[in-house]
Amino acid sequence: APWRLMMSLTPSRGCLLDLPWEDILVPHILCHLPLQQLLSLQRVSKSFQSLIQLYLANMRCFDSSQIGPAIPRAAFVNLLKDNEVLQQLALQNCADWLTDRELLPVIGQNHHLHQIQLKGCAQLSRHALVAISLSCPNLRRLSLAHCEWVDSLSLRSLADHCKVLEAVDLTACRQLKDEAICYLVQKCSRLKSLSLAVNANVGDVAVEEIAKCCPELEHLDLTGCLRVKNDSIRVLAEYCPKLRSLKVKHCHNVAESSLSILRSRGVELDVEPPLQRALVLLQDVVGFAPFINLQI
């Protein structure tokens, strides 16, 4: 409905664009339109172009997925060149071209960012994470999943400067070892969600330090962390009373003897209890597990 309204009213009729731009149009009308349609709206007239540029300069949230399957490099640079008030930045569809050259100016001029999504942005470097740590002291949520350029030095910079972090996704950041994770959780004790999935370098030392340093922890993903064993899971159960979910699939050294403690507390686990797992396997093989009399 807002789209049809704006397209039906042209500047010559003296209606829509006569409304206060910063007080009415930007915060109460344009914010309800998809970003892709707003960009198309710039072609209506020079007045609409100026209005959209004002909107882009005052935009609090930028999500590249709203523009389409892929956003051109030049378009990204142009869209955010005047914005200094971003609070959320999500760049999921930019992996093919996004480098430090495009990202660092945006980070450098936006000091209010509290949520950044860089999943799969493989062409960035450690300088991107250092820039984020220096420019975004209020950062609360950060996704660096599948960013293998993240190293221990850049993670240390993040830990030193972003003390209010609540959620960090380090899935498949394979350069990181226990020491780097320990430093992060020692500095960022407010963490509620942490993913270390698909990292064979992470072991019991990191998990135990997470447990002891992060009493507010609610979600932990250790999928595929082959060095994690039962002892650290028991420590996790002891020190993290607010834990709500734990992923340990493909952690072959984690057994029910440690998971049962968490299971009894209602923690959501991604592995089934042994008996239930056996019944599912039997059903897959012979097709009659539901009819087995367990009292025999």
PDB file of C-alpha atoms in Angstrom:
ATOM      1  CA  ALA A   1       0.000   0.000   0.000  1.00  0.00           C
ATOM      2  CA  PRO A   2       2.736   2.581   0.796  1.00  0.00           C
ATOM      3  CA  TRP A   3       4.417   1.721  -2.525  1.00  0.00           C
ATOM      4  CA  ARG A   4       1.230   2.379  -4.531  1.00  0.00           C
ATOM      5  CA  LEU A   5       0.677   5.606  -2.605  1.00  0.00           C
ATOM      6  CA  MET A   6       4.130   6.954  -3.406  1.00  0.00           C
ATOM      7  CA  MET A   7       4.009   5.978  -7.047  1.00  0.00           C
ATOM      8  CA  SER A   8       0.591   7.578  -7.534  1.00  0.00           C
ATOM      9  CA  LEU A   9       1.587  10.934  -6.058  1.00  0.00           C
ATOM     10  CA  THR A  10       4.082  12.967  -8.072  1.00  0.00           C
ATOM     11  CA  PRO A  11       5.878  16.127  -6.935  1.00  0.00           C
ATOM     12  CA  SER A  12       3.802  18.256  -9.318  1.00  0.00           C
ATOM     13  CA  ARG A  13       0.657  17.556  -7.298  1.00  0.00           C
ATOM     14  CA  GLY A  14       2.262  19.016  -4.197  1.00  0.00           C
ATOM     15  CA  CYS A  15       1.200  16.265  -1.823  1.00  0.00           C
ATOM     16  CA  LEU A  16       3.551  13.564  -0.645  1.00  0.00           C
ATOM     17  CA  LEU A  17       6.869  15.367  -0.955  1.00  0.00           C
ATOM     18  CA  ASP A  18       5.463  18.402   0.818  1.00  0.00           C
ATOM     19  CA  LEU A  19       5.355  16.371   4.016  1.00  0.00           C
ATOM     20  CA  PRO A  20       8.356  16.823   6.354  1.00  0.00           C
ATOM     21  CA  TRP A  21      11.021  14.461   5.037  1.00  0.00           C
ATOM     22  CA  GLU A  22      13.032  13.769   8.159  1.00  0.00           C
ATOM     23  CA  ASP A  23      10.079  13.783  10.568  1.00  0.00           C
ATOM     24  CA  ILE A  24       7.425  11.949   8.512  1.00  0.00           C
ATOM     25  CA  LEU A  25       8.548  10.406   5.220  1.00  0.00           C
ATOM     26  CA  VAL A  26      11.843   8.832   6.306  1.00  0.00           C
ATOM     27  CA  PRO A  27      10.873   7.374   9.719  1.00  0.00           C
ATOM     28  CA  HIS A  28       7.191   6.576   9.088  1.00  0.00           C
ATOM     29  CA  ILE A  29       6.754   5.743   5.388  1.00  0.00           C
ATOM     30  CA  LEU A  30      10.011   4.810   3.687  1.00  0.00           C
ATOM     31  CA  CYS A  31      10.975   2.463   6.499  1.00  0.00           C
ATOM     32  CA  HIS A  32       8.068   0.185   5.508  1.00  0.00           C
ATOM     33  CA  LEU A  33       9.273  -0.296   1.928  1.00  0.00           C
ATOM     34  CA  PRO A  34      11.760  -2.954   0.780  1.00  0.00           C
ATOM     35  CA  LEU A  35      15.190  -1.525   0.028  1.00  0.00           C
ATOM     36  CA  GLN A  36      15.068  -2.745  -3.560  1.00  0.00           C
ATOM     37  CA  GLN A  37      11.866  -0.761  -4.207  1.00  0.00           C
ATOM     38  CA  LEU A  38      13.343   2.329  -2.598  1.00  0.00           C
ATOM     39  CA  LEU A  39      16.265   2.175  -4.984  1.00  0.00           C
ATOM     40  CA  SER A  40      13.855   1.929  -7.919  1.00  0.00           C
ATOM     41  CA  LEU A  41      11.945   4.906  -6.565  1.00  0.00           C
ATOM     42  CA  GLN A  42      15.002   7.107  -7.122  1.00  0.00           C
ATOM     43  CA  ARG A  43      14.276   7.015 -10.854  1.00  0.00           C
ATOM     44  CA  VAL A  44      10.878   8.710 -10.499  1.00  0.00           C
ATOM     45  CA  SER A  45      12.272  12.245 -10.236  1.00  0.00           C
ATOM     46  CA  LYS A  46      15.152  14.294  -8.872  1.00  0.00           C
ATOM     47  CA  SER A  47      13.086  15.091  -5.788  1.00  0.00           C
ATOM     48  CA  PHE A  48      12.507  11.426  -5.082  1.00  0.00           C
ATOM     49  CA  GLN A  49      16.211  10.790  -5.659  1.00  0.00           C
ATOM     50  CA  SER A  50      17.089  13.381  -3.019  1.00  0.00           C
ATOM     51  CA  LEU A  51      14.537  11.875  -0.642  1.00  0.00           C
ATOM     52  CA  ILE A  52      15.952   8.365  -1.004  1.00  0.00           C
ATOM     53  CA  GLN A  53      19.505   9.640  -0.549  1.00  0.00           C
ATOM     54  CA  LEU A  54      18.377  11.257   2.689  1.00  0.00           C
ATOM     55  CA  TYR A  55      16.816   7.949   3.751  1.00  0.00           C
ATOM     56  CA  LEU A  56      19.999   6.013   2.962  1.00  0.00           C
ATOM     57  CA  ALA A  57      22.092   8.472   4.964  1.00  0.00           C
ATOM     58  CA  ASN A  58      19.831   7.947   7.989  1.00  0.00           C
ATOM     59  CA  MET A  59      19.292   4.199   7.612  1.00  0.00           C
ATOM     60  CA  ARG A  60      19.868   2.245  10.834  1.00  0.00           C
ATOM     61  CA  CYS A  61      19.850  -1.239   9.313  1.00  0.00           C
ATOM     62  CA  PHE A  62      21.428  -2.438   6.053  1.00  0.00           C
ATOM     63  CA  ASP A  63      20.830  -5.987   4.854  1.00  0.00           C
ATOM     64  CA  SER A  64      22.318  -6.812   1.459  1.00  0.00           C
ATOM     65  CA  SER A  65      19.886  -9.707   0.980  1.00  0.00           C
ATOM     66  CA  GLN A  66      17.029  -7.190   0.605  1.00  0.00           C
ATOM     67  CA  ILE A  67      18.490  -5.948  -2.670  1.00  0.00           C
ATOM     68  CA  GLY A  68      18.536  -9.269  -4.496  1.00  0.00           C
ATOM     69  CA  PRO A  69      20.743 -12.287  -5.175  1.00  0.00           C
ATOM     70  CA  ALA A  70      23.855 -10.142  -5.511  1.00  0.00           C
ATOM     71  CA  ILE A  71      24.627  -6.487  -4.904  1.00  0.00           C
ATOM     72  CA  PRO A  72      27.160  -4.794  -7.222  1.00  0.00           C
ATOM     73  CA  ARG A  73      30.313  -3.488  -5.575  1.00  0.00           C
ATOM     74  CA  ALA A  74      29.747   0.082  -6.808  1.00  0.00           C
ATOM     75  CA  ALA A  75      26.158   0.061  -5.576  1.00  0.00           C
ATOM     76  CA  PHE A  76      27.230  -0.963  -2.074  1.00  0.00           C
ATOM     77  CA  VAL A  77      29.823   1.797  -1.880  1.00  0.00           C
ATOM     78  CA  ASN A  78      27.359   4.401  -3.132  1.00  0.00           C
ATOM     79  CA  LEU A  79      24.511   3.334  -0.859  1.00  0.00           C
ATOM     80  CA  LEU A  80      26.466   3.696   2.388  1.00  0.00           C
ATOM     81  CA  LYS A  81      28.927   6.479   1.563  1.00  0.00           C
ATOM     82  CA  ASP A  82      27.013   9.136   3.567  1.00  0.00           C
ATOM     83  CA  ASN A  83      25.713   6.934   6.385  1.00  0.00           C
ATOM     84  CA  GLU A  84      27.169   7.419   9.866  1.00  0.00           C
ATOM     85  CA  VAL A  85      24.295   6.046  11.968  1.00  0.00           C
ATOM     86  CA  LEU A  86      24.153   2.341  11.068  1.00  0.00           C
ATOM     87  CA  GLN A  87      23.306   0.013  13.932  1.00  0.00           C
ATOM     88  CA  GLN A  88      22.970  -3.275  12.034  1.00  0.00           C
ATOM     89  CA  LEU A  89      25.005  -4.417   9.032  1.00  0.00           C
ATOM     90  CA  ALA A  90      24.368  -7.739   7.271  1.00  0.00           C
ATOM     91  CA  LEU A  91      26.453  -8.642   4.218  1.00  0.00           C
ATOM     92  CA  GLN A  92      25.465 -12.189   3.259  1.00  0.00           C
ATOM     93  CA  ASN A  93      25.533 -11.836  -0.532  1.00  0.00           C
ATOM     94  CA  CYS A  94      28.823 -10.034  -0.994  1.00  0.00           C
ATOM     95  CA  ALA A  95      31.422 -12.780  -0.657  1.00  0.00           C
ATOM     96  CA  ASP A  96      32.453 -12.659  -4.321  1.00  0.00           C
ATOM     97  CA  TRP A  97      33.663  -9.068  -4.222  1.00  0.00           C
ATOM     98  CA  LEU A  98      33.694  -7.651  -0.664  1.00  0.00           C
ATOM     99  CA  THR A  99      37.218  -6.783   0.458  1.00  0.00           C
ATOM    100  CA  ASP A 100      38.734  -4.531   3.120  1.00  0.00           C
ATOM    101  CA  ARG A 101      38.707  -1.689   0.610  1.00  0.00           C
ATOM    102  CA  GLU A 102      34.891  -1.596   0.504  1.00  0.00           C
ATOM    103  CA  LEU A 103      34.157  -2.528   4.114  1.00  0.00           C
ATOM    104  CA  LEU A 104      36.640  -0.494   6.139  1.00  0.00           C
ATOM    105  CA  PRO A 105      35.261   2.967   5.211  1.00  0.00           C
ATOM    106  CA  VAL A 106      31.761   1.850   6.251  1.00  0.00           C
ATOM    107  CA  ILE A 107      33.038   0.479   9.558  1.00  0.00           C
ATOM    108  CA  GLY A 108      35.232   3.517  10.176  1.00  0.00           C
ATOM    109  CA  GLN A 109      32.376   6.020   9.956  1.00  0.00           C
ATOM    110  CA  ASN A 110      29.746   4.001  11.849  1.00  0.00           C
ATOM    111  CA  HIS A 111      30.539   3.865  15.561  1.00  0.00           C
ATOM    112  CA  HIS A 112      27.034   2.853  16.670  1.00  0.00           C
ATOM    113  CA  LEU A 113      27.023  -0.610  15.110  1.00  0.00           C
ATOM    114  CA  HIS A 114      25.833  -3.251  17.550  1.00  0.00           C
ATOM    115  CA  GLN A 115      25.209  -6.105  15.105  1.00  0.00           C
ATOM    116  CA  ILE A 116      27.442  -7.204  12.184  1.00  0.00           C
ATOM    117  CA  GLN A 117      26.940 -10.233   9.921  1.00  0.00           C
ATOM    118  CA  LEU A 118      29.911 -11.207   7.734  1.00  0.00           C
ATOM    119  CA  LYS A 119      29.202 -14.901   7.253  1.00  0.00           C
ATOM    120  CA  GLY A 120      31.207 -16.339   4.371  1.00  0.00           C
ATOM    121  CA  CYS A 121      32.950 -13.070   3.459  1.00  0.00           C
ATOM    122  CA  ALA A 122      36.148 -14.911   2.595  1.00  0.00           C
ATOM    123  CA  GLN A 123      38.001 -12.075   0.839  1.00  0.00           C
ATOM    124  CA  LEU A 124      38.321  -9.880   3.894  1.00  0.00           C
ATOM    125  CA  SER A 125      41.446  -9.918   6.069  1.00  0.00           C
ATOM    126  CA  ARG A 126      42.315  -9.671   9.730  1.00  0.00           C
ATOM    127  CA  HIS A 127      42.383  -5.870   9.276  1.00  0.00           C
ATOM    128  CA  ALA A 128      38.593  -5.927   8.945  1.00  0.00           C
ATOM    129  CA  LEU A 129      38.178  -7.439  12.412  1.00  0.00           C
ATOM    130  CA  VAL A 130      40.703  -5.015  13.905  1.00  0.00           C
ATOM    131  CA  ALA A 131      38.759  -2.114  12.348  1.00  0.00           C
ATOM    132  CA  ILE A 132      35.514  -3.452  13.798  1.00  0.00           C
ATOM    133  CA  SER A 133      37.050  -3.746  17.257  1.00  0.00           C
ATOM    134  CA  LEU A 134      38.404  -0.181  17.167  1.00  0.00           C
ATOM    135  CA  SER A 135      35.297   1.463  15.704  1.00  0.00           C
ATOM    136  CA  CYS A 136      32.420  -0.458  17.328  1.00  0.00           C
ATOM    137  CA  PRO A 137      32.754  -0.450  21.138  1.00  0.00           C
ATOM    138  CA  ASN A 138      29.023  -1.188  21.554  1.00  0.00           C
ATOM    139  CA  LEU A 139      29.065  -4.296  19.371  1.00  0.00           C
ATOM    140  CA  ARG A 140      26.818  -7.023  20.753  1.00  0.00           C
ATOM    141  CA  ARG A 141      26.390  -9.577  17.966  1.00  0.00           C
ATOM    142  CA  LEU A 142      29.033 -10.612  15.429  1.00  0.00           C
ATOM    143  CA  SER A 143      29.007 -13.425  12.865  1.00  0.00           C
ATOM    144  CA  LEU A 144      32.328 -14.437  11.324  1.00  0.00           C
ATOM    145  CA  ALA A 145      31.241 -17.916  10.277  1.00  0.00           C
ATOM    146  CA  HIS A 146      33.441 -19.433   7.557  1.00  0.00           C
ATOM    147  CA  CYS A 147      35.836 -16.485   7.694  1.00  0.00           C
ATOM    148  CA  GLU A 148      39.102 -18.397   7.830  1.00  0.00           C
ATOM    149  CA  TRP A 149      41.116 -15.165   7.825  1.00  0.00           C
ATOM    150  CA  VAL A 150      40.216 -14.612  11.493  1.00  0.00           C
ATOM    151  CA  ASP A 151      43.367 -15.223  13.540  1.00  0.00           C
ATOM    152  CA  SER A 152      44.305 -15.040  17.198  1.00  0.00           C
ATOM    153  CA  LEU A 153      45.705 -11.477  17.017  1.00  0.00           C
ATOM    154  CA  SER A 154      42.592  -9.989  15.430  1.00  0.00           C
ATOM    155  CA  LEU A 155      40.372 -11.898  17.888  1.00  0.00           C
ATOM    156  CA  ARG A 156      42.430 -10.480  20.754  1.00  0.00           C
ATOM    157  CA  SER A 157      41.770  -6.992  19.426  1.00  0.00           C
ATOM    158  CA  LEU A 158      38.051  -7.744  19.373  1.00  0.00           C
ATOM    159  CA  ALA A 159      38.160  -9.023  22.952  1.00  0.00           C
ATOM    160  CA  ASP A 160      40.126  -5.996  24.181  1.00  0.00           C
ATOM    161  CA  HIS A 161      37.745  -3.398  22.758  1.00  0.00           C
ATOM    162  CA  CYS A 162      34.272  -4.970  22.506  1.00  0.00           C
ATOM    163  CA  LYS A 163      33.518  -5.890  26.108  1.00  0.00           C
ATOM    164  CA  VAL A 164      29.708  -6.026  25.763  1.00  0.00           C
ATOM    165  CA  LEU A 165      29.596  -8.802  23.159  1.00  0.00           C
ATOM    166  CA  GLU A 166      26.684 -11.176  23.701  1.00  0.00           C
ATOM    167  CA  ALA A 167      26.805 -13.423  20.618  1.00  0.00           C
ATOM    168  CA  VAL A 168      29.788 -14.471  18.492  1.00  0.00           C
ATOM    169  CA  ASP A 169      29.774 -16.992  15.645  1.00  0.00           C
ATOM    170  CA  LEU A 170      33.244 -18.378  14.899  1.00  0.00           C
ATOM    171  CA  THR A 171      32.091 -21.419  12.942  1.00  0.00           C
ATOM    172  CA  ALA A 172      34.913 -22.817  10.769  1.00  0.00           C
ATOM    173  CA  CYS A 173      37.393 -20.129  11.851  1.00  0.00           C
ATOM    174  CA  ARG A 174      40.050 -22.812  11.737  1.00  0.00           C
ATOM    175  CA  GLN A 175      43.050 -20.667  12.664  1.00  0.00           C
ATOM    176  CA  LEU A 176      41.737 -20.265  16.190  1.00  0.00           C
ATOM    177  CA  LYS A 177      43.011 -22.493  18.978  1.00  0.00           C
ATOM    178  CA  ASP A 178      42.185 -22.856  22.661  1.00  0.00           C
ATOM    179  CA  GLU A 179      44.394 -19.953  23.719  1.00  0.00           C
ATOM    180  CA  ALA A 180      42.561 -17.433  21.511  1.00  0.00           C
ATOM    181  CA  ILE A 181      39.142 -18.622  22.656  1.00  0.00           C
ATOM    182  CA  CYS A 182      40.204 -18.430  26.296  1.00  0.00           C
ATOM    183  CA  TYR A 183      41.348 -14.831  25.849  1.00  0.00           C
ATOM    184  CA  LEU A 184      38.040 -13.908  24.222  1.00  0.00           C
ATOM    185  CA  VAL A 185      35.834 -15.305  26.989  1.00  0.00           C
ATOM    186  CA  GLN A 186      38.026 -13.885  29.749  1.00  0.00           C
ATOM    187  CA  LYS A 187      37.467 -10.395  28.340  1.00  0.00           C
ATOM    188  CA  CYS A 188      33.861 -10.863  27.168  1.00  0.00           C
ATOM    189  CA  SER A 189      32.136 -12.483  30.122  1.00  0.00           C
ATOM    190  CA  ARG A 190      28.653 -11.339  29.014  1.00  0.00           C
ATOM    191  CA  LEU A 191      28.512 -13.861  26.172  1.00  0.00           C
ATOM    192  CA  LYS A 192      25.174 -15.615  25.848  1.00  0.00           C
ATOM    193  CA  SER A 193      25.746 -17.373  22.520  1.00  0.00           C
ATOM    194  CA  LEU A 194      28.971 -18.765  21.075  1.00  0.00           C
ATOM    195  CA  SER A 195      29.657 -21.028  18.101  1.00  0.00           C
ATOM    196  CA  LEU A 196      33.003 -22.788  17.702  1.00  0.00           C
ATOM    197  CA  ALA A 197      31.642 -25.421  15.330  1.00  0.00           C
ATOM    198  CA  VAL A 198      33.805 -27.177  12.729  1.00  0.00           C
ATOM    199  CA  ASN A 199      37.087 -26.400  14.453  1.00  0.00           C
ATOM    200  CA  ALA A 200      39.263 -29.410  15.241  1.00  0.00           C
ATOM    201  CA  ASN A 201      41.692 -27.170  17.169  1.00  0.00           C
ATOM    202  CA  VAL A 202      39.192 -26.406  19.928  1.00  0.00           C
ATOM    203  CA  GLY A 203      39.347 -28.708  22.934  1.00  0.00           C
ATOM    204  CA  ASP A 204      38.615 -29.084  26.638  1.00  0.00           C
ATOM    205  CA  VAL A 205      40.800 -26.160  27.706  1.00  0.00           C
ATOM    206  CA  ALA A 206      38.645 -23.686  25.763  1.00  0.00           C
ATOM    207  CA  VAL A 207      35.331 -25.238  26.808  1.00  0.00           C
ATOM    208  CA  GLU A 208      36.250 -25.217  30.499  1.00  0.00           C
ATOM    209  CA  GLU A 209      37.335 -21.578  30.292  1.00  0.00           C
ATOM    210  CA  ILE A 210      34.074 -20.700  28.550  1.00  0.00           C
ATOM    211  CA  ALA A 211      32.171 -22.373  31.373  1.00  0.00           C
ATOM    212  CA  LYS A 212      34.075 -20.562  34.124  1.00  0.00           C
ATOM    213  CA  CYS A 213      34.074 -17.115  32.493  1.00  0.00           C
ATOM    214  CA  CYS A 214      30.572 -16.914  30.959  1.00  0.00           C
ATOM    215  CA  PRO A 215      27.894 -17.552  33.598  1.00  0.00           C
ATOM    216  CA  GLU A 216      25.233 -15.994  31.321  1.00  0.00           C
ATOM    217  CA  LEU A 217      25.890 -18.501  28.509  1.00  0.00           C
ATOM    218  CA  GLU A 218      22.690 -19.854  26.936  1.00  0.00           C
ATOM    219  CA  HIS A 219      23.776 -21.381  23.601  1.00  0.00           C
ATOM    220  CA  LEU A 220      27.018 -23.165  22.723  1.00  0.00           C
ATOM    221  CA  ASP A 221      27.789 -24.882  19.420  1.00  0.00           C
ATOM    222  CA  LEU A 222      30.670 -27.365  19.474  1.00  0.00           C
ATOM    223  CA  THR A 223      29.623 -29.359  16.409  1.00  0.00           C
ATOM    224  CA  GLY A 224      32.598 -31.227  15.002  1.00  0.00           C
ATOM    225  CA  CYS A 225      35.031 -30.152  17.741  1.00  0.00           C
ATOM    226  CA  LEU A 226      36.766 -33.519  17.858  1.00  0.00           C
ATOM    227  CA  ARG A 227      39.055 -32.712  20.806  1.00  0.00           C
ATOM    228  CA  VAL A 228      36.218 -31.919  23.220  1.00  0.00           C
ATOM    229  CA  LYS A 229      35.691 -34.666  25.815  1.00  0.00           C
ATOM    230  CA  ASN A 230      33.373 -35.527  28.695  1.00  0.00           C
ATOM    231  CA  ASP A 231      35.290 -33.691  31.420  1.00  0.00           C
ATOM    232  CA  SER A 232      34.755 -30.250  29.900  1.00  0.00           C
ATOM    233  CA  ILE A 233      31.050 -30.942  29.335  1.00  0.00           C
ATOM    234  CA  ARG A 234      30.703 -31.726  33.049  1.00  0.00           C
ATOM    235  CA  VAL A 235      32.399 -28.419  33.889  1.00  0.00           C
ATOM    236  CA  LEU A 236      29.990 -26.684  31.515  1.00  0.00           C
ATOM    237  CA  ALA A 237      27.062 -28.244  33.361  1.00  0.00           C
ATOM    238  CA  GLU A 238      28.478 -27.114  36.706  1.00  0.00           C
ATOM    239  CA  TYR A 239      29.261 -23.492  35.849  1.00  0.00           C
ATOM    240  CA  CYS A 240      26.542 -22.523  33.318  1.00  0.00           C
ATOM    241  CA  PRO A 241      23.144 -22.709  35.013  1.00  0.00           C
ATOM    242  CA  LYS A 242      21.455 -20.692  32.246  1.00  0.00           C
ATOM    243  CA  LEU A 243      22.531 -22.985  29.404  1.00  0.00           C
ATOM    244  CA  ARG A 244      19.563 -23.718  27.141  1.00  0.00           C
ATOM    245  CA  SER A 245      21.103 -25.507  24.154  1.00  0.00           C
ATOM    246  CA  LEU A 246      24.313 -27.389  23.398  1.00  0.00           C
ATOM    247  CA  LYS A 247      25.394 -28.834  20.056  1.00  0.00           C
ATOM    248  CA  VAL A 248      27.932 -31.651  20.204  1.00  0.00           C
ATOM    249  CA  LYS A 249      27.124 -33.637  17.095  1.00  0.00           C
ATOM    250  CA  HIS A 250      30.226 -35.366  15.672  1.00  0.00           C
ATOM    251  CA  CYS A 251      32.073 -34.829  18.958  1.00  0.00           C
ATOM    252  CA  HIS A 252      33.005 -38.502  19.198  1.00  0.00           C
ATOM    253  CA  ASN A 253      34.603 -38.206  22.630  1.00  0.00           C
ATOM    254  CA  VAL A 254      31.465 -36.793  24.272  1.00  0.00           C
ATOM    255  CA  ALA A 255      29.221 -39.499  25.726  1.00  0.00           C
ATOM    256  CA  GLU A 256      25.889 -39.754  27.496  1.00  0.00           C
ATOM    257  CA  SER A 257      27.629 -39.967  30.862  1.00  0.00           C
ATOM    258  CA  SER A 258      28.265 -36.217  30.706  1.00  0.00           C
ATOM    259  CA  LEU A 259      25.312 -35.181  28.553  1.00  0.00           C
ATOM    260  CA  SER A 260      22.776 -36.798  30.892  1.00  0.00           C
ATOM    261  CA  ILE A 261      23.449 -34.106  33.495  1.00  0.00           C
ATOM    262  CA  LEU A 262      22.404 -31.399  31.045  1.00  0.00           C
ATOM    263  CA  ARG A 263      19.586 -33.491  29.635  1.00  0.00           C
ATOM    264  CA  SER A 264      18.067 -33.851  33.102  1.00  0.00           C
ATOM    265  CA  ARG A 265      17.995 -30.053  33.388  1.00  0.00           C
ATOM    266  CA  GLY A 266      16.069 -29.685  30.142  1.00  0.00           C
ATOM    267  CA  VAL A 267      18.981 -28.398  28.071  1.00  0.00           C
ATOM    268  CA  GLU A 268      18.292 -28.896  24.363  1.00  0.00           C
ATOM    269  CA  LEU A 269      20.866 -31.276  22.870  1.00  0.00           C
ATOM    270  CA  ASP A 270      21.376 -32.190  19.228  1.00  0.00           C
ATOM    271  CA  VAL A 271      22.084 -35.866  19.970  1.00  0.00           C
ATOM    272  CA  GLU A 272      19.450 -38.351  21.086  1.00  0.00           C
ATOM    273  CA  PRO A 273      19.742 -40.534  24.205  1.00  0.00           C
ATOM    274  CA  PRO A 274      21.393 -43.898  23.422  1.00  0.00           C
ATOM    275  CA  LEU A 275      18.194 -45.992  23.641  1.00  0.00           C
ATOM    276  CA  GLN A 276      16.204 -43.651  21.430  1.00  0.00           C
ATOM    277  CA  ARG A 277      19.070 -43.453  18.968  1.00  0.00           C
ATOM    278  CA  ALA A 278      19.253 -47.263  18.831  1.00  0.00           C
ATOM    279  CA  LEU A 279      15.511 -47.548  18.200  1.00  0.00           C
ATOM    280  CA  VAL A 280      15.666 -45.040  15.371  1.00  0.00           C
ATOM    281  CA  LEU A 281      18.560 -46.934  13.808  1.00  0.00           C
ATOM    282  CA  LEU A 282      16.707 -50.236  14.177  1.00  0.00           C
ATOM    283  CA  GLN A 283      13.595 -48.743  12.613  1.00  0.00           C
ATOM    284  CA  ASP A 284      15.631 -47.549   9.655  1.00  0.00           C
ATOM    285  CA  VAL A 285      17.118 -51.014   9.201  1.00  0.00           C
ATOM    286  CA  VAL A 286      14.180 -53.367   9.710  1.00  0.00           C
ATOM    287  CA  GLY A 287      11.166 -51.080   9.844  1.00  0.00           C
ATOM    288  CA  PHE A 288       9.515 -52.418  13.014  1.00  0.00           C
ATOM    289  CA  ALA A 289      11.203 -50.688  15.960  1.00  0.00           C
ATOM    290  CA  PRO A 290       7.951 -48.997  17.120  1.00  0.00           C
ATOM    291  CA  PHE A 291       6.492 -52.443  17.824  1.00  0.00           C
ATOM    292  CA  ILE A 292       9.319 -53.674  20.052  1.00  0.00           C
ATOM    293  CA  ASN A 293       8.130 -54.508  23.590  1.00  0.00           C
ATOM    294  CA  LEU A 294      10.736 -52.933  25.831  1.00  0.00           C
ATOM    295  CA  GLN A 295       9.433 -54.877  28.866  1.00  0.00           C
ATOM    296  CA  ILE A 296      10.586 -58.235  27.470  1.00  0.00           C
TER     297      ILE A 296
END
